[in-house]
Amino acid sequence: MNIHPIEAFSDNYIWVIEEGNEALIVDPGESEGVLRYLEEKQLTLKAILLTHEHNDHIGGVKEVLANYIDTPVYGPKETAQLNDYTVQDGDSFELLGHNFKVFITAGHSNEHISFLMDKNLFCGDALFSGGCGRVFTGDYKAQYDALQKFRALDEDVRVYAGHEYTQTNLRFAQSVEPGNKAVLQDLDEVNKLREKNLPTLPSTIGKEKNINLLLKSETLEEFIDLRKARDNF
């Protein structure tokens, strides 16, 4: 199995899950890069997975489907107009011989979901390396609860987030905890990767437990304070 990032817009990642000559696409916010990659690699598209309703994650779905007719779409209630299968917390299904578990990770949007495939987490904008998504719903408890679900995952689970925000998130963490050696070390590594225009993802849950201050928040109040400070950083 291969998991490949397609860059989109200024900082989005569209993830391609490949098994042999078959593929799944996660959150195609635009279609051009997706269609080009599938054609270049001669991949057969078997399904599209959506984490939430924001256009930078679903904007390319219709164009992809126009080229790959009858491809099933799996997504949350808030993308129901695009879905063939609307999935929710606790659901599971199999694609490409792998089991996908669905869990609700709301806060960034009302019905945001994440997919866990084996040891691979596709979490959209619910979790980033070094941070999490803005709480556009205003429901900070929902986002905090989502982070607790991520914390409970095995440490070797790989994190495939929807955006390249690691550098800024770690700069924020450094400003809050200037003596945090794990943050400083990871920021140095991230800076080197970004100088070469290389992705900083995937991360791992174990790494995030050391560098992600929002994930490490012990109380809802601490999380709210940090999230608002990150909003204004």
PDB file of C-alpha atoms in Angstrom, residues 150-231:
ATOM      1  CA  PHE A 150      -7.107  11.036  18.971  1.00  0.00           C
ATOM      2  CA  ARG A 151      -5.116  10.849  22.212  1.00  0.00           C
ATOM      3  CA  ALA A 152      -6.589   7.408  22.880  1.00  0.00           C
ATOM      4  CA  LEU A 153      -5.259   5.976  19.605  1.00  0.00           C
ATOM      5  CA  ASP A 154      -2.107   3.875  19.470  1.00  0.00           C
ATOM      6  CA  GLU A 155       1.035   5.986  19.359  1.00  0.00           C
ATOM      7  CA  ASP A 156       2.195   4.453  16.074  1.00  0.00           C
ATOM      8  CA  VAL A 157      -0.949   5.550  14.225  1.00  0.00           C
ATOM      9  CA  ARG A 158       0.101   7.793  11.333  1.00  0.00           C
ATOM     10  CA  VAL A 159      -1.673  11.140  11.013  1.00  0.00           C
ATOM     11  CA  TYR A 160      -2.689  12.247   7.511  1.00  0.00           C
ATOM     12  CA  ALA A 161      -4.138  15.721   8.043  1.00  0.00           C
ATOM     13  CA  GLY A 162      -5.711  17.970   5.434  1.00  0.00           C
ATOM     14  CA  HIS A 163      -3.307  20.926   5.561  1.00  0.00           C
ATOM     15  CA  GLU A 164       0.374  21.810   5.743  1.00  0.00           C
ATOM     16  CA  TYR A 165       0.193  23.916   8.912  1.00  0.00           C
ATOM     17  CA  THR A 166       2.959  22.248  10.918  1.00  0.00           C
ATOM     18  CA  GLN A 167       5.515  25.035  10.746  1.00  0.00           C
ATOM     19  CA  THR A 168       3.171  27.740  12.010  1.00  0.00           C
ATOM     20  CA  ASN A 169       1.697  25.434  14.654  1.00  0.00           C
ATOM     21  CA  LEU A 170       5.145  24.670  16.033  1.00  0.00           C
ATOM     22  CA  ARG A 171       6.148  28.325  16.010  1.00  0.00           C
ATOM     23  CA  PHE A 172       3.043  28.974  18.112  1.00  0.00           C
ATOM     24  CA  ALA A 173       3.945  26.113  20.462  1.00  0.00           C
ATOM     25  CA  GLN A 174       7.465  27.521  20.818  1.00  0.00           C
ATOM     26  CA  SER A 175       6.037  30.924  21.778  1.00  0.00           C
ATOM     27  CA  VAL A 176       3.958  29.286  24.528  1.00  0.00           C
ATOM     28  CA  GLU A 177       6.570  26.795  25.747  1.00  0.00           C
ATOM     29  CA  PRO A 178       9.991  28.140  24.691  1.00  0.00           C
ATOM     30  CA  GLY A 179      11.768  25.459  26.711  1.00  0.00           C
ATOM     31  CA  ASN A 180       9.957  22.508  25.137  1.00  0.00           C
ATOM     32  CA  LYS A 181      12.815  20.510  23.597  1.00  0.00           C
ATOM     33  CA  ALA A 182      10.519  18.234  21.595  1.00  0.00           C
ATOM     34  CA  VAL A 183       8.920  21.256  19.922  1.00  0.00           C
ATOM     35  CA  LEU A 184      12.284  22.870  19.186  1.00  0.00           C
ATOM     36  CA  GLN A 185      13.711  19.673  17.711  1.00  0.00           C
ATOM     37  CA  ASP A 186      10.655  19.038  15.542  1.00  0.00           C
ATOM     38  CA  LEU A 187      10.512  22.650  14.385  1.00  0.00           C
ATOM     39  CA  ASP A 188      14.120  22.387  13.216  1.00  0.00           C
ATOM     40  CA  GLU A 189      13.283  19.234  11.237  1.00  0.00           C
ATOM     41  CA  VAL A 190      10.132  20.810   9.818  1.00  0.00           C
ATOM     42  CA  ASN A 191      12.005  23.931   8.720  1.00  0.00           C
ATOM     43  CA  LYS A 192      14.456  21.754   6.774  1.00  0.00           C
ATOM     44  CA  LEU A 193      11.619  19.855   5.091  1.00  0.00           C
ATOM     45  CA  ARG A 194       9.760  23.033   4.106  1.00  0.00           C
ATOM     46  CA  GLU A 195      12.940  24.597   2.686  1.00  0.00           C
ATOM     47  CA  LYS A 196      12.877  21.692   0.221  1.00  0.00           C
ATOM     48  CA  ASN A 197       9.092  22.012  -0.231  1.00  0.00           C
ATOM     49  CA  LEU A 198       8.618  18.536   1.249  1.00  0.00           C
ATOM     50  CA  PRO A 199       5.541  17.521   3.291  1.00  0.00           C
ATOM     51  CA  THR A 200       5.795  17.382   7.067  1.00  0.00           C
ATOM     52  CA  LEU A 201       3.096  14.696   7.086  1.00  0.00           C
ATOM     53  CA  PRO A 202       2.339  12.057   8.069  1.00  0.00           C
ATOM     54  CA  SER A 203       2.998  12.631  11.722  1.00  0.00           C
ATOM     55  CA  THR A 204       2.187  10.061  14.412  1.00  0.00           C
ATOM     56  CA  ILE A 205      -0.035  10.158  17.465  1.00  0.00           C
ATOM     57  CA  GLY A 206       3.047   9.519  19.599  1.00  0.00           C
ATOM     58  CA  LYS A 207       4.825  12.545  18.164  1.00  0.00           C
ATOM     59  CA  GLU A 208       1.740  14.705  18.546  1.00  0.00           C
ATOM     60  CA  LYS A 209       1.513  13.833  22.229  1.00  0.00           C
ATOM     61  CA  ASN A 210       4.897  15.544  22.624  1.00  0.00           C
ATOM     62  CA  ILE A 211       4.578  18.581  20.345  1.00  0.00           C
ATOM     63  CA  ASN A 212       0.870  19.367  20.008  1.00  0.00           C
ATOM     64  CA  LEU A 213      -0.145  21.668  22.855  1.00  0.00           C
ATOM     65  CA  LEU A 214      -3.813  21.568  21.873  1.00  0.00           C
ATOM     66  CA  LEU A 215      -3.832  17.775  21.919  1.00  0.00           C
ATOM     67  CA  LYS A 216      -2.016  17.835  25.273  1.00  0.00           C
ATOM     68  CA  SER A 217      -4.596  20.122  26.914  1.00  0.00           C
ATOM     69  CA  GLU A 218      -5.766  18.498  30.144  1.00  0.00           C
ATOM     70  CA  THR A 219      -8.974  20.512  30.519  1.00  0.00           C
ATOM     71  CA  LEU A 220     -11.544  22.105  28.243  1.00  0.00           C
ATOM     72  CA  GLU A 221     -10.670  25.518  29.644  1.00  0.00           C
ATOM     73  CA  GLU A 222      -6.988  25.060  28.844  1.00  0.00           C
ATOM     74  CA  PHE A 223      -7.879  23.978  25.328  1.00  0.00           C
ATOM     75  CA  ILE A 224     -10.150  26.988  24.762  1.00  0.00           C
ATOM     76  CA  ASP A 225      -7.443  29.401  25.941  1.00  0.00           C
ATOM     77  CA  LEU A 226      -4.836  27.814  23.659  1.00  0.00           C
ATOM     78  CA  ARG A 227      -7.152  27.604  20.647  1.00  0.00           C
ATOM     79  CA  LYS A 228      -8.084  31.291  20.949  1.00  0.00           C
ATOM     80  CA  ALA A 229      -4.422  32.215  21.341  1.00  0.00           C
ATOM     81  CA  ARG A 230      -3.579  30.188  18.228  1.00  0.00           C
ATOM     82  CA  ASP A 231      -6.390  31.959  16.330  1.00  0.00           C
TER      83      ASP A 231
END
